[in-house]
Protein backbone atom coordinates (compact mmCIF):
# COMPACT_ATOMS: atom_id res chain seq x y z
CA UNK A 1 0.00 0.00 0.00
CA UNK A 2 1.83 3.08 -1.23
CA UNK A 3 -0.64 5.61 0.21
CA UNK A 4 0.35 6.37 3.83
CA UNK A 5 -3.24 7.26 4.78
CA UNK A 6 -4.50 3.97 3.38
CA UNK A 7 -1.75 2.12 5.27
CA UNK A 8 -2.79 3.83 8.53
CA UNK A 9 -6.42 2.92 7.90
CA UNK A 10 -5.44 -0.69 7.15
CA UNK A 11 -3.48 -0.90 10.41
CA UNK A 12 -6.45 0.54 12.30
CA UNK A 13 -8.77 -2.00 10.65
CA UNK A 14 -6.52 -4.88 11.69
CA UNK A 15 -6.50 -3.63 15.29
CA UNK A 16 -10.28 -3.26 15.24
CA UNK A 17 -10.60 -6.77 13.83
CA UNK A 18 -8.36 -8.21 16.55
CA UNK A 19 -10.26 -6.34 19.28
CA UNK A 20 -13.73 -7.38 18.08
CA UNK A 21 -13.21 -10.99 17.02
CA UNK A 22 -13.08 -13.34 19.99
CA UNK A 23 -9.97 -15.48 20.44
CA UNK A 24 -10.16 -18.52 18.18
CA UNK A 25 -13.20 -17.03 16.46
CA UNK A 26 -15.19 -19.30 14.21
CA UNK A 27 -14.76 -18.76 10.51
CA UNK A 28 -17.35 -16.49 8.98
CA UNK A 29 -19.69 -17.88 6.32
CA UNK A 30 -18.34 -17.29 2.81
CA UNK A 31 -20.75 -14.46 1.95
CA UNK A 32 -20.02 -12.74 5.26
CA UNK A 33 -16.29 -12.99 4.65
CA UNK A 34 -16.77 -11.46 1.20
CA UNK A 35 -18.70 -8.55 2.77
CA UNK A 36 -15.97 -8.16 5.40
CA UNK A 37 -13.29 -8.04 2.69
CA UNK A 38 -15.27 -5.39 0.77
CA UNK A 39 -15.83 -3.40 3.96
CA UNK A 40 -12.09 -3.45 4.65
CA UNK A 41 -11.30 -2.26 1.11
CA UNK A 42 -13.82 0.55 1.42
CA UNK A 43 -12.48 1.61 4.83
CA UNK A 44 -8.87 1.55 3.65
CA UNK A 45 -9.83 3.66 0.63
CA UNK A 46 -11.55 6.21 2.84
CA UNK A 47 -14.93 5.45 1.28
CA UNK A 48 -16.79 6.15 4.50
CA UNK A 49 -20.39 5.93 3.28
CA UNK A 50 -19.67 2.64 1.48
CA UNK A 51 -18.06 1.33 4.66
CA UNK A 52 -21.20 2.13 6.66
CA UNK A 53 -23.47 0.45 4.09
CA UNK A 54 -21.30 -2.67 3.92
CA UNK A 55 -20.98 -2.83 7.70
CA UNK A 56 -24.76 -2.69 7.99
CA UNK A 57 -25.14 -5.53 5.46
CA UNK A 58 -22.78 -7.71 7.49
CA UNK A 59 -24.39 -6.73 10.80
CA UNK A 60 -27.88 -7.37 9.45
CA UNK A 61 -26.91 -10.87 8.34
CA UNK A 62 -25.54 -11.49 11.83
CA UNK A 63 -28.69 -10.10 13.44
CA UNK A 64 -30.85 -12.41 11.36
CA UNK A 65 -28.86 -15.38 12.59
CA UNK A 66 -28.78 -14.26 16.22
CA UNK A 67 -32.11 -12.38 16.40
CA UNK A 68 -31.29 -10.43 19.56
CA UNK A 69 -31.98 -6.76 20.22
CA UNK A 70 -28.86 -4.66 20.14
CA UNK A 71 -28.68 -0.89 20.64
CA UNK A 72 -25.51 -0.66 18.58
CA UNK A 73 -27.24 -2.39 15.67
CA UNK A 74 -30.00 0.21 15.90
CA UNK A 75 -27.33 2.97 15.86
CA UNK A 76 -25.75 1.38 12.79
CA UNK A 77 -29.12 1.15 11.01
CA UNK A 78 -29.70 4.85 11.64
CA UNK A 79 -26.24 5.70 10.22
CA UNK A 80 -26.83 3.50 7.17
CA UNK A 81 -30.19 5.16 6.56
CA UNK A 82 -28.59 8.61 6.68
CA UNK A 83 -26.04 7.75 4.01
CA UNK A 84 -28.28 5.52 1.88
CA UNK A 85 -31.21 7.91 1.62
CA UNK A 86 -29.20 11.07 0.91
CA UNK A 87 -31.45 13.31 2.97
CA UNK A 88 -30.92 16.84 4.15
CA UNK A 89 -29.09 15.55 7.23
CA UNK A 90 -26.36 13.79 5.21
CA UNK A 91 -23.26 13.76 7.43
CA UNK A 92 -20.14 15.78 6.70
CA UNK A 93 -16.78 14.09 6.02
CA UNK A 94 -15.67 14.09 9.65
CA UNK A 95 -18.91 12.57 10.90
CA UNK A 96 -18.83 10.01 8.08
CA UNK A 97 -15.34 8.91 9.10
CA UNK A 98 -16.41 8.53 12.75
CA UNK A 99 -19.52 6.62 11.70
CA UNK A 100 -17.46 4.31 9.50
CA UNK A 101 -15.10 3.44 12.37
CA UNK A 102 -18.03 2.72 14.68
CA UNK A 103 -19.77 0.72 11.99
CA UNK A 104 -16.71 -1.47 11.45
CA UNK A 105 -16.42 -2.27 15.16
CA UNK A 106 -20.12 -3.09 15.49
CA UNK A 107 -20.23 -5.23 12.35
CA UNK A 108 -17.16 -7.21 13.41
CA UNK A 109 -18.51 -7.81 16.91
CA UNK A 110 -21.95 -8.89 15.69
CA UNK A 111 -20.63 -11.07 12.87
CA UNK A 112 -18.14 -12.98 15.01
CA UNK A 113 -20.62 -13.35 17.86
CA UNK A 114 -23.25 -14.77 15.49
CA UNK A 115 -20.72 -17.06 13.78
CA UNK A 116 -19.71 -18.40 17.19
CA UNK A 117 -23.26 -19.68 17.82
Coordinates of C-alpha atoms in Angstrom, one line a residue:
X1 CA 0.0 0.0 0.0
X2 CA 1.8 3.1 -1.2
X3 CA -0.6 5.6 0.2
X4 CA 0.4 6.4 3.8
X5 CA -3.2 7.3 4.8
X6 CA -4.5 4.0 3.4
X7 CA -1.8 2.1 5.3
X8 CA -2.8 3.8 8.5
X9 CA -6.4 2.9 7.9
X10 CA -5.4 -0.7 7.1
X11 CA -3.5 -0.9 10.4
X12 CA -6.5 0.5 12.3
X13 CA -8.8 -2.0 10.7
X14 CA -6.5 -4.9 11.7
X15 CA -6.5 -3.6 15.3
X16 CA -10.3 -3.3 15.2
X17 CA -10.6 -6.8 13.8
X18 CA -8.4 -8.2 16.6
X19 CA -10.3 -6.3 19.3
X20 CA -13.7 -7.4 18.1
X21 CA -13.2 -11.0 17.0
X22 CA -13.1 -13.3 20.0
X23 CA -10.0 -15.5 20.4
X24 CA -10.2 -18.5 18.2
X25 CA -13.2 -17.0 16.5
X26 CA -15.2 -19.3 14.2
X27 CA -14.8 -18.8 10.5
X28 CA -17.4 -16.5 9.0
X29 CA -19.7 -17.9 6.3
X30 CA -18.3 -17.3 2.8
X31 CA -20.7 -14.5 1.9
X32 CA -20.0 -12.7 5.3
X33 CA -16.3 -13.0 4.7
X34 CA -16.8 -11.5 1.2
X35 CA -18.7 -8.6 2.8
X36 CA -16.0 -8.2 5.4
X37 CA -13.3 -8.0 2.7
X38 CA -15.3 -5.4 0.8
X39 CA -15.8 -3.4 4.0
X40 CA -12.1 -3.4 4.6
X41 CA -11.3 -2.3 1.1
X42 CA -13.8 0.6 1.4
X43 CA -12.5 1.6 4.8
X44 CA -8.9 1.6 3.7
X45 CA -9.8 3.7 0.6
X46 CA -11.6 6.2 2.8
X47 CA -14.9 5.4 1.3
X48 CA -16.8 6.2 4.5
X49 CA -20.4 5.9 3.3
X50 CA -19.7 2.6 1.5
X51 CA -18.1 1.3 4.7
X52 CA -21.2 2.1 6.7
X53 CA -23.5 0.5 4.1
X54 CA -21.3 -2.7 3.9
X55 CA -21.0 -2.8 7.7
X56 CA -24.8 -2.7 8.0
X57 CA -25.1 -5.5 5.5
X58 CA -22.8 -7.7 7.5
X59 CA -24.4 -6.7 10.8
X60 CA -27.9 -7.4 9.4
X61 CA -26.9 -10.9 8.3
X62 CA -25.5 -11.5 11.8
X63 CA -28.7 -10.1 13.4
X64 CA -30.8 -12.4 11.4
X65 CA -28.9 -15.4 12.6
X66 CA -28.8 -14.3 16.2
X67 CA -32.1 -12.4 16.4
X68 CA -31.3 -10.4 19.6
X69 CA -32.0 -6.8 20.2
X70 CA -28.9 -4.7 20.1
X71 CA -28.7 -0.9 20.6
X72 CA -25.5 -0.7 18.6
X73 CA -27.2 -2.4 15.7
X74 CA -30.0 0.2 15.9
X75 CA -27.3 3.0 15.9
X76 CA -25.8 1.4 12.8
X77 CA -29.1 1.1 11.0
X78 CA -29.7 4.9 11.6
X79 CA -26.2 5.7 10.2
X80 CA -26.8 3.5 7.2
X81 CA -30.2 5.2 6.6
X82 CA -28.6 8.6 6.7
X83 CA -26.0 7.7 4.0
X84 CA -28.3 5.5 1.9
X85 CA -31.2 7.9 1.6
X86 CA -29.2 11.1 0.9
X87 CA -31.5 13.3 3.0
X88 CA -30.9 16.8 4.1
X89 CA -29.1 15.6 7.2
X90 CA -26.4 13.8 5.2
X91 CA -23.3 13.8 7.4
X92 CA -20.1 15.8 6.7
X93 CA -16.8 14.1 6.0
X94 CA -15.7 14.1 9.6
X95 CA -18.9 12.6 10.9
X96 CA -18.8 10.0 8.1
X97 CA -15.3 8.9 9.1
X98 CA -16.4 8.5 12.7
X99 CA -19.5 6.6 11.7
X100 CA -17.5 4.3 9.5
X101 CA -15.1 3.4 12.4
X102 CA -18.0 2.7 14.7
X103 CA -19.8 0.7 12.0
X104 CA -16.7 -1.5 11.5
X105 CA -16.4 -2.3 15.2
X106 CA -20.1 -3.1 15.5
X107 CA -20.2 -5.2 12.3
X108 CA -17.2 -7.2 13.4
X109 CA -18.5 -7.8 16.9
X110 CA -21.9 -8.9 15.7
X111 CA -20.6 -11.1 12.9
X112 CA -18.1 -13.0 15.0
X113 CA -20.6 -13.3 17.9
X114 CA -23.2 -14.8 15.5
X115 CA -20.7 -17.1 13.8
X116 CA -19.7 -18.4 17.2
X117 CA -23.3 -19.7 17.8

